[in-house]
XYZ file of C-alpha atoms in Angstrom:
324
model
C 10.654 19.590 39.228
C 11.339 16.312 37.892
C 12.941 15.487 34.219
C 13.826 11.901 34.547
C 11.665 10.373 32.977
C 7.926 11.458 31.174
C 4.016 11.154 32.673
C 2.124 8.139 31.818
C 1.151 8.009 27.797
C -1.640 7.666 28.330
C -2.146 10.905 30.777
C -1.328 12.552 27.119
C -3.544 11.096 25.146
C -0.610 10.201 22.979
C 0.561 6.054 22.320
C 4.284 6.852 21.458
C 6.350 7.128 24.393
C 8.432 9.397 22.247
C 5.419 12.225 21.794
C 5.771 12.088 25.338
C 6.942 15.522 26.419
C 5.724 16.366 29.866
C 7.972 15.131 32.579
C 5.441 15.860 35.695
C 3.008 17.586 37.413
C 2.514 19.711 40.307
C -0.476 21.151 42.340
C -0.211 24.655 44.073
C -2.898 25.593 44.606
C -6.704 25.374 43.898
C -6.347 27.181 40.230
C -2.145 26.752 39.624
C 0.089 23.734 38.610
C 2.994 23.416 37.585
C 4.587 21.263 34.191
C 7.461 19.578 33.777
C 8.635 19.454 30.098
C 11.812 17.584 28.299
C 12.178 18.966 24.634
C 14.637 17.030 22.522
C 17.479 18.365 20.240
C 15.917 16.882 17.388
C 12.971 15.677 16.450
C 11.446 15.168 13.313
C 8.936 16.876 12.536
C 9.938 19.804 14.337
C 13.061 20.246 13.432
C 12.473 19.197 10.156
C 13.046 22.777 8.197
C 15.661 23.546 5.168
C 16.728 26.650 7.692
C 18.884 27.101 10.890
C 18.145 24.508 13.606
C 19.739 26.995 15.790
C 16.050 27.157 18.133
C 13.408 25.320 18.514
C 10.690 25.372 16.623
C 7.306 27.599 18.865
C 5.488 25.621 18.256
C 7.467 21.948 19.375
C 6.453 24.538 22.638
C 2.776 24.860 22.131
C 2.655 21.353 21.518
C 4.176 20.370 25.191
C 1.224 22.884 26.564
C -1.572 21.054 25.032
C -0.250 17.969 26.490
C -0.829 19.729 30.092
C -4.556 19.101 29.234
C -5.238 16.319 29.323
C -2.923 15.909 32.909
C -4.807 18.677 34.208
C -8.267 17.261 33.585
C -7.067 13.351 34.528
C -4.935 14.021 37.588
C -6.757 16.681 38.798
C -10.461 17.254 38.258
C -10.855 13.380 38.259
C -12.189 13.344 34.545
C -12.090 9.591 33.524
C -9.332 8.916 31.485
C -10.990 8.138 27.606
C -12.992 11.134 27.364
C -12.597 12.689 24.806
C -11.178 16.629 24.187
C -11.353 19.243 21.561
C -9.711 22.234 20.998
C -12.525 25.582 20.549
C -9.277 27.772 21.026
C -5.943 28.225 20.861
C -3.863 31.337 21.443
C 0.949 31.604 21.810
C 3.513 34.389 21.984
C 6.945 33.654 22.070
C 7.891 36.275 24.636
C 11.568 35.359 25.205
C 13.084 33.786 20.986
C 16.533 34.154 22.726
C 14.799 30.908 24.419
C 14.144 28.787 22.265
C 18.105 27.640 21.545
C 19.111 24.951 21.775
C 21.659 22.982 23.379
C 23.872 20.912 24.117
C 20.820 18.390 25.580
C 17.218 18.303 25.835
C 16.336 21.464 26.641
C 14.340 21.511 30.008
C 10.626 23.875 30.851
C 9.011 24.556 33.299
C 4.919 25.992 32.318
C 3.539 27.523 35.080
C -0.159 26.666 34.467
C -3.031 28.668 35.596
C -7.417 27.862 35.567
C -8.429 31.046 34.043
C -12.383 30.148 33.462
C -13.966 27.372 33.440
C -16.472 25.995 31.418
C -20.232 24.041 33.372
C -24.023 23.083 33.094
C -26.107 21.416 34.683
C -24.261 17.598 35.444
C -20.621 19.930 35.737
C -17.579 21.714 35.113
C -17.555 20.664 30.921
C -14.244 21.912 29.987
C -11.688 25.019 30.724
C -9.647 27.830 30.038
C -5.444 26.988 30.416
C -3.284 29.914 30.502
C 0.785 29.007 30.616
C 4.250 30.616 31.144
C 7.206 28.389 29.842
C 10.473 29.460 31.705
C 13.522 28.136 29.792
C 16.582 27.994 31.890
C 15.247 31.304 33.389
C 13.568 32.561 30.857
C 10.126 33.147 30.075
C 9.641 31.334 27.136
C 5.515 31.290 25.119
C 2.472 32.941 27.330
C -0.039 31.379 24.827
C -3.780 29.904 26.344
C -5.985 27.669 25.028
C -10.292 26.543 25.738
C -11.323 23.324 25.436
C -13.391 21.038 26.503
C -14.784 16.766 27.308
C -17.076 14.288 27.110
C -17.490 11.034 27.652
C -16.558 8.641 24.619
C -20.530 8.133 24.878
C -21.697 11.854 23.989
C -18.973 11.864 21.276
C -20.332 8.480 19.121
C -24.037 10.348 18.875
C -22.293 13.684 18.011
C -19.438 12.301 15.932
C -22.705 9.992 14.147
C -24.842 12.760 14.105
C -22.901 15.160 11.972
C -21.085 12.780 9.555
C -24.549 11.265 9.256
C -25.580 14.821 8.270
C -23.095 15.438 5.372
C -23.466 11.703 4.013
C -20.594 9.875 5.361
C -20.116 6.556 6.429
C -18.969 5.546 9.883
C -15.891 4.521 9.703
C -13.312 7.800 8.317
C -11.597 7.382 5.138
C -8.974 10.175 4.562
C -8.780 11.490 1.194
C -4.892 11.451 -0.848
C -3.060 14.280 -2.693
C -0.693 15.659 -4.193
C 1.727 17.483 -1.856
C 3.285 20.792 -2.537
C 7.175 19.973 -2.104
C 8.453 20.022 0.289
C 11.042 22.255 0.476
C 8.282 25.729 -0.486
C 6.655 25.393 3.223
C 10.546 24.155 4.724
C 10.932 21.367 4.469
C 13.111 18.818 3.758
C 11.337 15.517 4.750
C 8.389 15.548 1.737
C 6.387 13.276 4.070
C 6.137 17.110 6.511
C 4.320 18.692 3.299
C 0.542 18.584 4.864
C -0.617 21.548 1.582
C -1.347 21.395 -1.722
C 0.345 22.809 -3.937
C -1.243 26.312 -3.059
C -2.769 28.744 -6.036
C -3.069 31.937 -6.149
C -6.391 33.862 -7.092
C -7.016 37.340 -8.808
C -8.351 38.930 -5.174
C -4.894 38.177 -4.078
C -6.550 35.449 -1.603
C -3.754 31.852 -1.626
C -5.398 28.354 -1.241
C -4.265 25.320 -0.885
C -5.919 21.743 0.202
C -4.924 20.019 3.478
C -3.457 17.086 3.025
C -4.573 15.064 5.631
C -1.799 11.762 6.349
C -3.251 9.580 8.804
C -0.498 7.621 8.936
C 1.404 10.670 10.310
C 2.960 9.175 13.515
C 3.610 12.908 15.695
C 0.312 14.299 13.685
C -2.203 11.699 14.283
C 0.385 9.220 16.852
C -3.045 8.082 16.981
C -6.291 7.254 15.491
C -9.085 9.886 14.969
C -11.973 10.531 13.780
C -10.900 13.667 12.353
C -8.563 16.490 11.231
C -6.442 17.442 14.108
C -6.508 20.698 15.419
C -2.817 20.203 15.819
C -2.612 19.697 12.049
C -5.288 22.671 10.294
C -2.371 25.461 12.629
C 0.291 23.229 10.513
C -1.523 23.610 7.342
C -1.446 26.806 7.399
C 1.897 28.140 8.917
C 3.051 26.323 6.073
C 0.390 28.068 3.177
C 0.951 31.897 5.417
C 4.959 30.558 4.685
C 4.369 30.286 0.833
C 2.665 33.330 0.480
C 4.373 35.819 2.695
C 7.887 34.748 0.831
C 6.372 34.488 -2.399
C 4.856 38.261 -1.450
C 8.279 39.641 -0.868
C 8.072 39.375 3.303
C 10.229 37.120 4.004
C 13.516 36.097 1.741
C 12.809 32.082 2.895
C 9.825 29.837 4.164
C 11.671 29.529 6.831
C 10.421 31.867 9.589
C 8.822 30.964 12.662
C 5.880 31.918 14.757
C 6.529 34.209 16.662
C 2.067 34.722 16.956
C -0.960 33.393 16.902
C -4.443 32.634 17.848
C -7.217 30.236 16.505
C -10.151 29.644 16.823
C -11.582 25.964 15.611
C -15.237 26.896 14.845
C -16.852 23.052 13.606
C -15.158 20.187 13.448
C -12.834 19.622 10.412
C -13.738 15.835 8.668
C -10.890 13.704 6.454
C -13.452 12.864 3.789
C -14.027 15.945 3.206
C -12.224 18.250 1.237
C -10.891 20.732 3.374
C -9.707 24.164 2.329
C -6.559 26.250 3.567
C -6.690 30.576 2.394
C -5.340 33.579 3.415
C -5.849 37.198 2.422
C -3.113 38.952 -0.041
C -0.067 39.666 3.292
C 1.388 43.075 3.949
C 4.709 44.065 5.303
C 4.642 43.823 9.120
C 1.225 42.954 9.725
C -0.026 39.327 10.563
C -1.487 36.526 8.721
C -5.079 36.209 8.968
C -5.855 32.392 7.514
C -8.424 30.153 8.133
C -10.258 27.372 6.539
C -13.342 25.913 4.909
C -15.205 22.363 4.413
C -18.509 21.374 3.190
C -19.179 25.842 2.485
C -18.051 26.312 6.577
C -15.962 27.920 8.131
C -13.888 25.415 10.476
C -11.331 27.393 11.377
C -9.379 31.115 12.161
C -6.598 31.877 12.910
C -3.852 34.760 12.293
C -0.491 34.363 12.432
C 1.953 36.229 12.437
C 6.141 34.537 10.729
C 9.731 35.605 11.727
C 12.870 35.618 10.132
C 14.499 33.543 12.726
C 18.274 34.609 11.371
C 16.968 38.763 12.040
C 17.274 39.106 15.968
C 15.215 41.855 15.811
C 12.002 40.625 14.135
C 11.615 37.561 16.031
C 11.709 39.677 19.147
C 9.100 41.638 17.778
C 5.871 41.172 20.303
C 2.538 39.985 18.096
C -0.306 42.336 17.487
C -2.588 40.217 19.617
C -0.644 39.653 22.894
C -1.885 36.135 24.039
C -1.638 36.853 27.966
């Protein structure tokens, strides 16, 4: 596997070269692939933390895996460039936290990728379930699984026009603004990387905040999309879960790393309607149940395990929901 240059940015649906993390891809049989990734030593979003910067954010590793969904589809299954993709579900588990260590050079990772299932209709394949095992320095760092589907630009346009029309929304979205939570409360240094409003706690222990869809964000909106991206939804729930865990006393600071995650995306989240993030009560040692709601509908549900990177034992604890 080579790490000397990135894959073409259009192949991984990125606009900025700096946001392309994959550097190579090889096919090894009908359903097996190898991907190579170079992870930056410092990234303006994924390494923006008030805590220890000695480890990579697992969400950076997940993003490298997510970019692989496009490579497999476009390069090896002949899905045309220009087709639209959507996430159905995402899972990951950190298998070796010590493999997340940042060194003096950009991190080189190899991702063993396997097609677990092909989704089809009468016209042919419409999506895949991919399983990933990411290795860094000979150590398995992360296991993940992603379900996704694709469609032609014309089919996408018809679907989205119908969905937005049913909600009484104009053809072109306009993102809602809002006052962001103080960056330090969600463990960030850069205020632009805080993506929720200040949380509030309801009498039943439910914590809520509104997601702020900043369409000018250089990472979360690397290019224009007509909805709230899945990675932004996950980040919003991560930030809300951090505040909930700190306030509940199960974490000492909002700098914990996500070491296990299961997410199901139920419908599109629109940028021009309020999108509410919720967490249930936080219990010691338990995963945090989170959800996103919009216009009375469940948009996404997430189960998240956080661990304090200062406590090796806690960080190494396996998530209750093994991703593979």
